[in-house]
Amino acid sequence: MRDGDGPVYVAMRFAGGDDAPVIPLPDGYTWQLWQPRGLRFIAPGMSWLLGILYWVAGCVLARGVPGYGVVVLRYLGATVHRSIALPRFFRHRFLGERDVMVGGTWTHPDHRGRGLASFALCAAVRGMAAPGRRFWYVAHEENTASIRVAERCGFRLAGRCMRTRRLGLRLLGEFVEANMEG
């Protein structure tokens, strides 16, 4: 599957039925499932540029399909983690029309290893569940920590994919599937 264009990624799909596991949030942390409303289109703790890019992907490129949200975790008022949920758009064509991809996960280095990513992923699945919606998670095949987070939350391997380039830019490329299960 390697064509010299980049690394291989694993695509994982939520296989937990109707509900994700409940992962406890460590003491002292707060969280919210943020979704854009009106003029509020940049999630808390996100830079203006990153916020605009995700808003364009989640709202404009997705052609109004619901499913854009950000799980934001804070400690003492500071954002220490975010996981971004996006509906189907050109980067993830293997998603169904109602499906959501959870990714764009970031945790402040001082707060890693505390289960925050697992909490956020499960919270996204529980908070954004809808009839007929499936949840996906893509991770570099060598990112074992990220893969373990997804497995802990009930995601299972659905296939492998490559990230392509468009106009020479990975940002504009898409994840192309190979051997993907339906």
Coordinates of N, CA and C in Angstrom, one line a residue:
M1 N 0.8 -1.2 0.0 CA 0.0 0.0 0.0 C 0.8 1.3 0.0
R2 N 2.1 1.2 0.4 CA 2.9 2.4 0.4 C 3.3 2.7 -1.1
D3 N 3.1 4.0 -1.4 CA 3.5 4.5 -2.7 C 4.5 5.6 -2.6
G4 N 5.2 5.8 -1.5 CA 6.2 6.8 -1.3 C 5.6 8.1 -1.0
D5 N 4.3 8.3 -0.9 CA 3.7 9.6 -0.7 C 3.5 9.9 0.8
G6 N 3.7 8.9 1.7 CA 3.6 9.1 3.1 C 3.3 7.9 3.9
P7 N 3.1 8.1 5.2 CA 2.8 7.0 6.1 C 1.4 6.4 5.9
V8 N 1.3 5.2 6.4 CA 0.0 4.5 6.4 C -0.7 4.8 7.7
Y9 N -2.0 5.0 7.6 CA -2.8 5.3 8.8 C -3.8 4.2 9.0
V10 N -4.2 3.9 10.2 CA -5.3 3.0 10.5 C -6.6 3.8 10.7
A11 N -7.6 3.2 10.1 CA -9.0 3.8 10.2 C -9.7 2.9 11.2
M12 N -10.2 3.5 12.2 CA -11.0 2.7 13.2 C -12.4 3.3 13.3
R13 N -13.3 2.3 13.5 CA -14.7 2.7 13.6 C -15.3 2.3 14.9
F14 N -16.2 3.1 15.5 CA -16.8 2.8 16.8 C -17.6 1.6 16.6
A15 N -17.4 0.6 17.5 CA -18.1 -0.7 17.4 C -18.9 -1.0 18.7
G16 N -19.2 0.0 19.4 CA -19.7 -0.2 20.7 C -21.2 -0.2 20.8
G17 N -21.9 -0.3 19.7 CA -23.4 -0.2 19.7 C -23.9 1.2 20.0
D18 N -24.8 1.4 20.9 CA -25.4 2.7 21.1 C -24.6 3.6 22.0
D19 N -23.7 3.1 22.8 CA -23.1 4.0 23.8 C -21.6 3.7 24.0
A20 N -20.9 4.7 24.2 CA -19.4 4.6 24.4 C -19.2 4.4 25.9
P21 N -18.1 3.8 26.3 CA -17.8 3.6 27.7 C -17.8 5.0 28.4
V22 N -18.0 4.9 29.7 CA -17.9 6.2 30.5 C -16.5 6.1 31.2
I23 N -15.7 7.0 30.8 CA -14.3 7.1 31.3 C -14.3 8.2 32.3
P24 N -13.8 8.0 33.5 CA -13.9 9.1 34.5 C -12.9 10.2 34.2
L25 N -13.3 11.4 34.4 CA -12.4 12.6 34.2 C -11.7 12.8 35.6
P26 N -10.3 12.9 35.5 CA -9.6 13.1 36.8 C -10.1 14.4 37.5
D27 N -9.9 14.4 38.8 CA -10.3 15.5 39.7 C -9.6 16.8 39.2
G28 N -10.3 17.9 39.3 CA -9.8 19.2 39.0 C -10.0 19.6 37.5
Y29 N -10.5 18.7 36.7 CA -10.7 19.0 35.2 C -12.2 19.3 35.0
T30 N -12.4 20.2 34.0 CA -13.8 20.4 33.6 C -13.8 20.2 32.1
W31 N -15.0 20.0 31.5 CA -15.1 19.8 30.1 C -16.4 20.4 29.5
Q32 N -16.4 20.5 28.2 CA -17.6 20.9 27.5 C -17.5 20.3 26.1
L33 N -18.7 20.1 25.5 CA -18.8 19.7 24.1 C -19.3 21.0 23.5
W34 N -18.3 21.7 22.8 CA -18.6 23.0 22.2 C -19.0 22.7 20.7
Q35 N -20.1 23.4 20.3 CA -20.5 23.4 18.9 C -20.8 24.8 18.5
P36 N -20.5 25.2 17.2 CA -20.7 26.5 16.8 C -22.1 27.0 16.8
R37 N -22.4 28.2 17.2 CA -23.7 28.8 17.2 C -23.6 30.3 16.9
G38 N -24.3 30.7 15.9 CA -24.3 32.1 15.6 C -22.9 32.6 15.2
L39 N -22.4 33.6 15.9 CA -21.1 34.1 15.6 C -20.0 33.5 16.4
R40 N -20.4 32.5 17.2 CA -19.4 31.7 18.0 C -18.9 30.5 17.1
F41 N -17.9 30.8 16.4 CA -17.4 29.7 15.5 C -15.9 29.3 15.7
I42 N -15.3 29.8 16.8 CA -14.0 29.4 17.2 C -14.1 28.8 18.6
A43 N -13.7 27.5 18.7 CA -13.8 26.8 20.0 C -12.9 27.5 21.0
P44 N -13.3 27.4 22.3 CA -12.4 27.9 23.4 C -11.0 27.3 23.4
G45 N -10.0 28.1 23.6 CA -8.7 27.7 23.7 C -8.0 27.4 22.3
M46 N -8.7 27.7 21.2 CA -8.1 27.4 19.9 C -7.7 28.7 19.3
S47 N -6.6 28.7 18.6 CA -6.1 29.9 17.9 C -7.1 30.3 16.9
W48 N -7.1 31.6 16.6 CA -8.0 32.1 15.6 C -7.9 31.4 14.2
L49 N -6.6 31.2 13.8 CA -6.4 30.6 12.5 C -6.9 29.2 12.5
L50 N -6.5 28.4 13.5 CA -6.9 27.0 13.6 C -8.4 26.9 13.7
G51 N -9.0 27.8 14.5 CA -10.5 27.8 14.6 C -11.2 28.1 13.3
I52 N -10.7 29.0 12.5 CA -11.3 29.3 11.2 C -11.2 28.1 10.3
L53 N -10.0 27.5 10.3 CA -9.8 26.3 9.4 C -10.7 25.2 9.7
Y54 N -10.9 24.9 11.0 CA -11.8 23.8 11.4 C -13.2 24.2 11.2
W55 N -13.6 25.4 11.4 CA -15.0 25.9 11.1 C -15.3 25.7 9.6
V56 N -14.3 26.1 8.7 CA -14.5 25.9 7.3 C -14.7 24.5 7.0
A57 N -13.9 23.6 7.5 CA -14.0 22.2 7.2 C -15.3 21.6 7.8
G58 N -15.6 22.0 9.0 CA -16.8 21.4 9.7 C -18.1 21.9 9.3
C59 N -18.2 23.2 8.8 CA -19.4 23.8 8.5 C -19.6 24.1 7.0
V60 N -18.6 24.6 6.4 CA -18.7 25.0 5.0 C -18.5 23.9 4.0
L61 N -17.3 23.2 4.2 CA -17.0 22.1 3.3 C -17.9 20.9 3.5
A62 N -18.5 20.7 4.7 CA -19.4 19.6 4.9 C -20.8 19.9 4.4
R63 N -21.0 21.1 3.8 CA -22.3 21.5 3.2 C -23.4 21.4 4.2
G64 N -23.2 21.9 5.4 CA -24.2 22.0 6.4 C -24.6 20.7 7.1
V65 N -23.9 19.6 6.8 CA -24.2 18.4 7.5 C -23.8 18.5 8.9
P66 N -24.7 18.2 9.9 CA -24.3 18.4 11.3 C -23.2 17.4 11.7
G67 N -22.5 17.8 12.7 CA -21.4 16.9 13.2 C -20.2 17.6 13.6
Y68 N -20.1 18.9 13.5 CA -18.9 19.6 13.9 C -19.0 20.0 15.4
G69 N -18.0 19.6 16.1 CA -17.9 19.9 17.6 C -16.5 19.7 18.1
V70 N -16.3 20.3 19.2 CA -15.0 20.2 19.9 C -15.2 19.8 21.3
V71 N -14.6 18.7 21.8 CA -14.5 18.4 23.2 C -13.3 19.2 23.8
V72 N -13.6 20.1 24.7 CA -12.6 20.9 25.3 C -12.5 20.6 26.8
L73 N -11.2 20.3 27.2 CA -11.0 20.0 28.6 C -10.1 21.1 29.2
R74 N -10.4 21.5 30.4 CA -9.7 22.6 31.1 C -9.2 22.1 32.4
Y75 N -8.1 22.7 32.8 CA -7.6 22.5 34.2 C -7.2 23.9 34.7
L76 N -7.8 24.3 35.8 CA -7.6 25.6 36.4 C -7.9 26.7 35.4
G77 N -8.9 26.5 34.5 CA -9.3 27.5 33.6 C -8.6 27.5 32.3
A78 N -7.4 26.7 32.2 CA -6.6 26.7 30.9 C -7.0 25.5 30.1
T79 N -7.1 25.7 28.8 CA -7.4 24.5 27.9 C -6.2 23.6 27.9
V80 N -6.4 22.3 28.2 CA -5.3 21.4 28.2 C -5.5 20.2 27.3
H81 N -6.7 20.1 26.7 CA -7.0 19.1 25.7 C -8.1 19.5 24.8
R82 N -8.0 19.1 23.5 CA -9.2 19.2 22.6 C -9.2 18.0 21.7
S83 N -10.4 17.6 21.3 CA -10.6 16.6 20.3 C -11.7 17.1 19.4
I84 N -11.4 17.1 18.1 CA -12.3 17.7 17.2 C -13.1 16.7 16.4
A85 N -14.4 16.9 16.3 CA -15.3 16.0 15.5 C -15.7 16.8 14.3
L86 N -15.6 16.1 13.1 CA -15.9 16.7 11.8 C -16.8 15.8 11.0
P87 N -17.8 16.3 10.4 CA -18.6 15.5 9.5 C -17.8 15.2 8.2
R88 N -18.4 14.4 7.4 CA -17.8 14.0 6.1 C -17.6 15.3 5.2
F89 N -16.4 15.4 4.7 CA -16.0 16.3 3.7 C -14.9 15.7 2.8
F90 N -14.3 16.4 1.9 CA -13.4 15.8 0.9 C -12.2 15.1 1.5
R91 N -11.8 15.3 2.7 CA -10.6 14.6 3.2 C -11.0 13.2 3.7
H92 N -12.2 12.9 4.0 CA -12.6 11.6 4.5 C -13.8 11.1 3.7
R93 N -13.6 10.8 2.5 CA -14.7 10.4 1.6 C -15.2 9.0 2.0
F94 N -14.5 8.2 2.7 CA -15.0 6.9 3.1 C -16.0 7.0 4.2
L95 N -16.3 8.1 4.8 CA -17.3 8.3 5.8 C -18.7 8.3 5.1
G96 N -19.7 7.8 5.7 CA -21.1 7.9 5.2 C -21.5 9.3 5.4
E97 N -22.7 9.6 4.8 CA -23.2 11.0 4.9 C -23.4 11.5 6.3
R98 N -23.8 10.7 7.2 CA -24.1 11.1 8.6 C -22.9 10.8 9.6
D99 N -21.9 10.2 9.1 CA -20.7 9.8 9.9 C -19.9 11.0 10.4
V100 N -19.2 10.8 11.5 CA -18.3 11.8 12.1 C -16.9 11.2 12.3
M101 N -15.9 12.0 12.0 CA -14.5 11.7 12.2 C -14.0 12.5 13.4
V102 N -13.6 11.8 14.5 CA -13.0 12.4 15.6 C -11.5 12.4 15.5
G103 N -10.9 13.6 15.6 CA -9.4 13.7 15.4 C -8.9 15.0 15.9
G104 N -7.9 15.5 15.3 CA -7.3 16.8 15.7 C -7.1 16.9 17.2
T105 N -6.7 15.7 17.7 CA -6.6 15.6 19.2 C -5.2 16.2 19.6
W106 N -5.3 17.0 20.6 CA -4.1 17.7 21.2 C -4.3 17.6 22.7
T107 N -3.2 17.3 23.4 CA -3.1 17.4 24.9 C -1.9 18.1 25.3
H108 N -2.0 19.0 26.2 CA -0.8 19.8 26.7 C 0.2 18.7 27.3
P109 N 1.5 18.8 27.0 CA 2.4 17.8 27.5 C 2.4 17.6 29.0
D110 N 2.1 18.6 29.8 CA 2.0 18.4 31.2 C 0.8 17.6 31.7
H111 N -0.1 17.3 30.8 CA -1.3 16.6 31.2 C -1.5 15.3 30.4
R112 N -0.5 14.8 29.8 CA -0.6 13.6 29.1 C -0.5 12.4 30.0
G113 N -1.0 11.3 29.6 CA -1.0 10.1 30.5 C -2.0 10.0 31.6
R114 N -3.0 10.9 31.5 CA -4.1 11.0 32.5 C -5.4 10.5 32.1
G115 N -5.5 10.0 30.9 CA -6.8 9.5 30.3 C -7.6 10.6 29.7
L116 N -7.1 11.8 29.5 CA -7.9 12.9 28.9 C -8.4 12.6 27.5
A117 N -7.5 12.0 26.7 CA -7.9 11.7 25.3 C -9.0 10.7 25.3
S118 N -8.9 9.7 26.1 CA -10.0 8.6 26.2 C -11.3 9.2 26.7
F119 N -11.2 10.1 27.7 CA -12.4 10.7 28.2 C -13.1 11.5 27.0
A120 N -12.3 12.4 26.3 CA -12.8 13.2 25.3 C -13.4 12.5 24.1
L121 N -12.7 11.4 23.7 CA -13.2 10.6 22.6 C -14.6 10.0 22.9
C122 N -14.7 9.4 24.1 CA -15.9 8.8 24.6 C -17.0 9.8 24.8
A123 N -16.6 11.0 25.3 CA -17.6 12.1 25.4 C -18.1 12.6 24.1
A124 N -17.3 12.6 23.1 CA -17.7 13.0 21.7 C -18.7 12.0 21.2
V125 N -18.4 10.8 21.3 CA -19.4 9.7 20.8 C -20.7 9.8 21.6
R126 N -20.7 9.9 22.9 CA -21.9 10.0 23.6 C -22.7 11.3 23.3
G127 N -21.9 12.4 23.3 CA -22.6 13.7 23.1 C -23.1 14.0 21.7
M128 N -22.6 13.3 20.7 CA -22.9 13.6 19.3 C -23.6 12.4 18.6
A129 N -24.0 11.4 19.4 CA -24.7 10.2 18.8 C -26.0 10.7 18.2
A130 N -26.3 10.1 17.1 CA -27.6 10.3 16.3 C -27.9 9.0 15.6
P131 N -29.2 8.8 15.3 CA -29.6 7.6 14.5 C -28.8 7.5 13.2
G132 N -28.3 6.4 12.9 CA -27.6 6.2 11.7 C -26.2 6.7 11.6
R133 N -25.7 7.4 12.6 CA -24.4 8.0 12.6 C -23.3 7.0 13.1
R134 N -22.2 6.9 12.4 CA -21.1 6.1 12.8 C -19.9 7.1 13.1
F135 N -19.1 6.7 14.1 CA -17.9 7.5 14.4 C -16.6 6.8 14.0
W136 N -15.7 7.6 13.5 CA -14.4 7.1 13.0 C -13.3 7.8 13.7
Y137 N -12.1 7.2 13.6 CA -10.9 7.7 14.2 C -9.7 7.3 13.4
V138 N -8.9 8.2 12.9 CA -7.8 7.8 12.1 C -6.5 8.2 12.8
A139 N -5.5 7.2 12.9 CA -4.3 7.4 13.5 C -3.1 6.9 12.7
H140 N -2.0 7.5 12.8 CA -0.8 6.9 12.1 C -0.6 5.5 12.7
E141 N -0.2 4.6 11.8 CA -0.1 3.2 12.2 C 0.9 2.9 13.3
E142 N 1.9 3.8 13.5 CA 2.9 3.7 14.5 C 2.6 4.5 15.8
N143 N 1.4 5.2 15.8 CA 1.0 5.9 17.0 C 0.2 5.0 17.9
T144 N 0.9 4.1 18.6 CA 0.3 3.1 19.4 C -0.5 3.7 20.6
A145 N -0.1 4.9 21.1 CA -0.9 5.5 22.2 C -2.2 6.0 21.7
S146 N -2.3 6.5 20.5 CA -3.5 7.0 19.9 C -4.4 5.8 19.6
I147 N -3.9 4.8 19.1 CA -4.6 3.6 18.8 C -5.2 3.0 20.0
R148 N -4.5 2.9 21.1 CA -5.0 2.4 22.4 C -6.1 3.3 22.9
V149 N -6.0 4.6 22.8 CA -7.1 5.5 23.2 C -8.4 5.0 22.5
A150 N -8.3 4.9 21.1 CA -9.5 4.5 20.4 C -10.1 3.1 20.8
E151 N -9.2 2.2 21.0 CA -9.6 0.8 21.4 C -10.3 0.9 22.8
R152 N -9.7 1.7 23.7 CA -10.3 1.8 25.0 C -11.7 2.4 24.9
C153 N -12.0 3.1 23.9 CA -13.4 3.7 23.7 C -14.3 2.9 22.9
G154 N -13.9 1.7 22.5 CA -14.8 0.8 21.7 C -14.6 0.9 20.2
F155 N -13.5 1.5 19.7 CA -13.3 1.6 18.3 C -12.5 0.3 17.9
R156 N -12.7 -0.2 16.7 CA -12.0 -1.3 16.2 C -11.5 -1.0 14.8
L157 N -10.5 -1.7 14.4 CA -9.9 -1.5 13.1 C -10.9 -1.8 12.0
A158 N -11.0 -0.8 11.0 CA -11.9 -1.0 9.9 C -11.1 -1.1 8.6
G159 N -9.8 -0.7 8.6 CA -9.0 -0.7 7.4 C -7.8 0.2 7.6
R160 N -7.1 0.4 6.5 CA -5.9 1.3 6.4 C -6.1 2.3 5.3
C161 N -5.5 3.4 5.5 CA -5.6 4.4 4.4 C -4.2 5.2 4.3
M162 N -4.1 6.0 3.3 CA -3.0 6.8 3.0 C -3.5 8.3 2.9
R163 N -2.6 9.2 3.3 CA -3.0 10.6 3.2 C -2.3 11.1 1.9
T164 N -3.1 11.6 1.0 CA -2.6 12.1 -0.2 C -2.3 13.6 -0.2
R165 N -1.8 14.1 -1.3 CA -1.6 15.5 -1.4 C -2.5 16.1 -2.6
R166 N -2.9 17.3 -2.4 CA -3.6 18.0 -3.5 C -2.9 19.3 -3.7
L167 N -2.6 19.6 -4.9 CA -1.8 20.8 -5.2 C -0.5 20.8 -4.5
G168 N 0.0 19.7 -4.2 CA 1.3 19.5 -3.5 C 1.2 19.7 -2.0
L169 N 0.0 19.9 -1.4 CA -0.2 20.2 0.0 C -1.0 19.0 0.7
R170 N -0.4 18.5 1.8 CA -1.1 17.5 2.6 C -2.4 18.1 3.2
L171 N -2.4 19.4 3.5 CA -3.6 20.0 4.1 C -4.8 19.9 3.2
L172 N -4.6 19.9 1.9 CA -5.7 19.8 1.0 C -5.9 18.4 0.5
G173 N -5.1 17.5 0.9 CA -5.2 16.1 0.5 C -6.3 15.4 1.2
E174 N -6.5 14.1 0.9 CA -7.5 13.3 1.6 C -6.9 12.0 2.0
F175 N -7.7 11.3 2.9 CA -7.3 10.0 3.3 C -8.0 9.0 2.4
V176 N -7.2 8.2 1.6 CA -7.7 7.3 0.7 C -7.7 5.9 1.3
E177 N -8.8 5.3 1.3 CA -8.9 3.9 1.9 C -8.4 2.8 1.0
A178 N -8.0 1.8 1.7 CA -7.7 0.5 1.0 C -8.1 -0.6 2.0
N179 N -8.8 -1.6 1.5 CA -9.2 -2.7 2.3 C -10.1 -2.2 3.4
M180 N -11.0 -1.2 3.2 CA -11.8 -0.7 4.3 C -13.1 -1.5 4.3
E181 N -13.5 -1.9 5.5 CA -14.8 -2.6 5.7 C -15.9 -1.6 5.7
G182 N -17.1 -1.9 5.3 CA -18.2 -1.0 5.1 C -18.7 -0.3 6.3

